[in-house]
Coordinates of C-alpha atoms in Angstrom, one line a residue:
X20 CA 8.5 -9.1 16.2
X21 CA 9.5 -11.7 13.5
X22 CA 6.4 -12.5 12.4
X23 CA 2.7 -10.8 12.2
X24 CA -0.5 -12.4 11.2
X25 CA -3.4 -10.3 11.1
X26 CA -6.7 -9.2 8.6
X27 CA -6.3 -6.6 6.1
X28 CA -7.9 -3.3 6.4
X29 CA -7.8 -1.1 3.2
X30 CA -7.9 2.2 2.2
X31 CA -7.1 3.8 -1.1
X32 CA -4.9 6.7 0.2
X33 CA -3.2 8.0 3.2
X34 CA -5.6 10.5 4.4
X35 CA -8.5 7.6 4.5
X36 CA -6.1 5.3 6.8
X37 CA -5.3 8.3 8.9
X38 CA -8.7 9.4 9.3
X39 CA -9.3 5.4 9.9
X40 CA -6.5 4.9 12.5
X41 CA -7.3 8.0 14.5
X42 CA -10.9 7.5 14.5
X43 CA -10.4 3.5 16.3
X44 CA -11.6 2.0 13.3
X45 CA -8.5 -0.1 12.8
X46 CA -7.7 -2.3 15.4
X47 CA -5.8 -4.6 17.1
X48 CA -4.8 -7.3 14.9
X49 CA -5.6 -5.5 11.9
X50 CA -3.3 -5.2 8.7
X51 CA -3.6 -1.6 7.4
X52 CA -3.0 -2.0 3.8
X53 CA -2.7 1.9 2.0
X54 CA -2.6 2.1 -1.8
X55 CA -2.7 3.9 -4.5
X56 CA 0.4 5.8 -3.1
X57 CA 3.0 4.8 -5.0
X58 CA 4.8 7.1 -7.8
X59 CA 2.3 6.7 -10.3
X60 CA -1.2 6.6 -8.0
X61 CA 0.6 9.3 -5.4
X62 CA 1.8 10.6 -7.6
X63 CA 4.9 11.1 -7.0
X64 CA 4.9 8.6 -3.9
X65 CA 4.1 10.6 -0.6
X66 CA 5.7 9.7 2.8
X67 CA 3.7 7.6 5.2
X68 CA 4.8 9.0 8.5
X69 CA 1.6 10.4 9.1
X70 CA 0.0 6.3 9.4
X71 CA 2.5 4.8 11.1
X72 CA 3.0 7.8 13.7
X73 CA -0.9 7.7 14.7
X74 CA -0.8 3.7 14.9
X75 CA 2.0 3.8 17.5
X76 CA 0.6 6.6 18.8
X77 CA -2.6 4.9 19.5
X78 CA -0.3 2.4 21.4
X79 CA -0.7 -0.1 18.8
X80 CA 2.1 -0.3 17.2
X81 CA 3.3 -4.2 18.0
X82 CA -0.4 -5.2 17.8
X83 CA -1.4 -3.4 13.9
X84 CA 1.2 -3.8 10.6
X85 CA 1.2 -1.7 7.9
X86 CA 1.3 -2.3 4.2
X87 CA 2.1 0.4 1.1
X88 CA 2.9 1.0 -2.2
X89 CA 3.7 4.4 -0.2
X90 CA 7.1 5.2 0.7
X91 CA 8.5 5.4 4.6
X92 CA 11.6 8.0 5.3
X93 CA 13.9 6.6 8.1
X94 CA 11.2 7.8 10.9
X95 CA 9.2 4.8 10.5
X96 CA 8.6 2.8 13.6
X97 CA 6.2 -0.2 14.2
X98 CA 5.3 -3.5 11.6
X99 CA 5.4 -1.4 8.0
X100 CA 6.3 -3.0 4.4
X101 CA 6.9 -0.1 2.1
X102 CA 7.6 0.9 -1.2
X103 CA 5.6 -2.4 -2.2
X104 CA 6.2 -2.8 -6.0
X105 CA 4.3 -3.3 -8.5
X106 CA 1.8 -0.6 -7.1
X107 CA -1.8 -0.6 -7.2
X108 CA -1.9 2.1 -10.0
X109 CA 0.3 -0.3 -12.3
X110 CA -1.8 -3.5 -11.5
X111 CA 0.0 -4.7 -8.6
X112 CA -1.1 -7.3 -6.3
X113 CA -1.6 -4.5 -3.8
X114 CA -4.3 -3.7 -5.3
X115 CA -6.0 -7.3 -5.1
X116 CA -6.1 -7.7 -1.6
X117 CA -9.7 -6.6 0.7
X118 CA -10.8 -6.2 3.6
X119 CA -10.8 -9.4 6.0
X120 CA -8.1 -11.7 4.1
X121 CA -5.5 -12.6 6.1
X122 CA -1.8 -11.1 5.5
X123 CA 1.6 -12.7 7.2
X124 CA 4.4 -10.7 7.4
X125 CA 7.8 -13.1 7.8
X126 CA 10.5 -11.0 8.6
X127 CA 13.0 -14.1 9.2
X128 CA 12.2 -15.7 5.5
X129 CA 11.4 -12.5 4.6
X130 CA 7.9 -12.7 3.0
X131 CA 4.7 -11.2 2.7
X132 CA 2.0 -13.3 1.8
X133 CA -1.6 -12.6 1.5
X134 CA -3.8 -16.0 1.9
X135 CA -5.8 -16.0 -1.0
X136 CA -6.0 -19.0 -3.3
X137 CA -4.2 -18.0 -6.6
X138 CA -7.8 -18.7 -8.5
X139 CA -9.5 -16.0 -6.1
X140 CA -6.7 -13.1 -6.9
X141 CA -7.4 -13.9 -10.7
X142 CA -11.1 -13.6 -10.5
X143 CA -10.3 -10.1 -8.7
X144 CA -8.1 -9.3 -11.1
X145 CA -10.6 -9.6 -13.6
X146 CA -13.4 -7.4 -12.0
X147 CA -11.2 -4.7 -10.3
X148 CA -11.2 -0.9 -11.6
X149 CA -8.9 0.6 -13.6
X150 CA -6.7 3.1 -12.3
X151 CA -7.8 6.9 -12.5
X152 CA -5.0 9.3 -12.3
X153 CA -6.0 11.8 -9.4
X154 CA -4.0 14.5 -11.5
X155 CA -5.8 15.4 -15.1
X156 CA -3.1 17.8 -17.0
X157 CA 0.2 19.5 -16.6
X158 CA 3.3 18.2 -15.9
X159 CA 1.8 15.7 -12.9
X160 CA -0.3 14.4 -15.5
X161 CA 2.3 13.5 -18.3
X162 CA 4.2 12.2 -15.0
X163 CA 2.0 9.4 -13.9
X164 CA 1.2 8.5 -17.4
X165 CA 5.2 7.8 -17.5
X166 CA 6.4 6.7 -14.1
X167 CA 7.1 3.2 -13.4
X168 CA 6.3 1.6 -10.1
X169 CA 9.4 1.8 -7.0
X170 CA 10.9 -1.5 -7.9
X171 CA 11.6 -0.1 -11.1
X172 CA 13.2 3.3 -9.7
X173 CA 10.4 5.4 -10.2
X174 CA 11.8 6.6 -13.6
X175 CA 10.1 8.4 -16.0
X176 CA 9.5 6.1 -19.1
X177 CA 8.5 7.1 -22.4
X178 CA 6.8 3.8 -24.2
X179 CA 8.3 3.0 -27.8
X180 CA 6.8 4.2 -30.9

């Protein structure tokens, strides 16, 4: 498969898309779109095995895609975009996207693109909630207050005084 159009289906951590996938609420044609799993909204940025293995299990697995800020090991198998950076927690695109809008996945150029006028994803932008770290104190708490997104390496970042 080079290319996959299909309309995004989202869920704001793993266990919800699992719980989705195995229960036939996603579809054929669907675009499961998971965040809020990257290193800061994880934290720590869990496999996605666990999505991918029930879609393909299902028997789906050329007819739904799968979209994360999540990380894949090399188990993966089907139509899955990882590791998708910025992530949701930091503000990232990812984050913008809702049920129904239509996502293309380009493997030849390359691309994902979500088809959403640019003046829509700034009106979202405006009106979506902030993040809310899932972890209050200790060290996972001082972790996702640090992390930076994937694209960035994941580091631990302490902000100039």
């Amino acid at each position: 498969i080079k290319k996959f159009v299909g309309k995004a289906i989202c869920f704001s951590s793993h266990d919800e898309a699992v719980e989705a996938i195995d229960n036939h609420t996603v579809r054929e044609g669907h675009v499961v779109v998971i965040r809020y799993e990257g290193p800061k909204g994880g934290p720590g940025m869990p496999e996605m095995l666990a999505p991918t293995s029930s879609i393909v299990g299902r028997g789906l697995g050329k007819d739904v895609a799968l979209i994360t800020d999540g990380r894949f090991s090399g188990a993966t198998r089907g139509i899955a975009v990882g590791h998708i950076s910025p992530e949701a927690a930091a503000g990232g695109p990812i984050g913008l996207i809702q049920d129904g809008d239509e996502i293309i996945i380009d493997l030849t150029n390359r691309t994902l693109d979500v088809n959403v006028s640019e003046a829509e994803l700034h009106a979202r932008k405006q009106n979506i909630e902030p993040f809310k770290a899932k972890v209050k104190t200790g060290y996972l708490a001082r972790y996702t207050a640090l992390v930076t997104s994937a694209n960035t390496g994941g580091i631990l970042k302490v902000p100039d005084e």
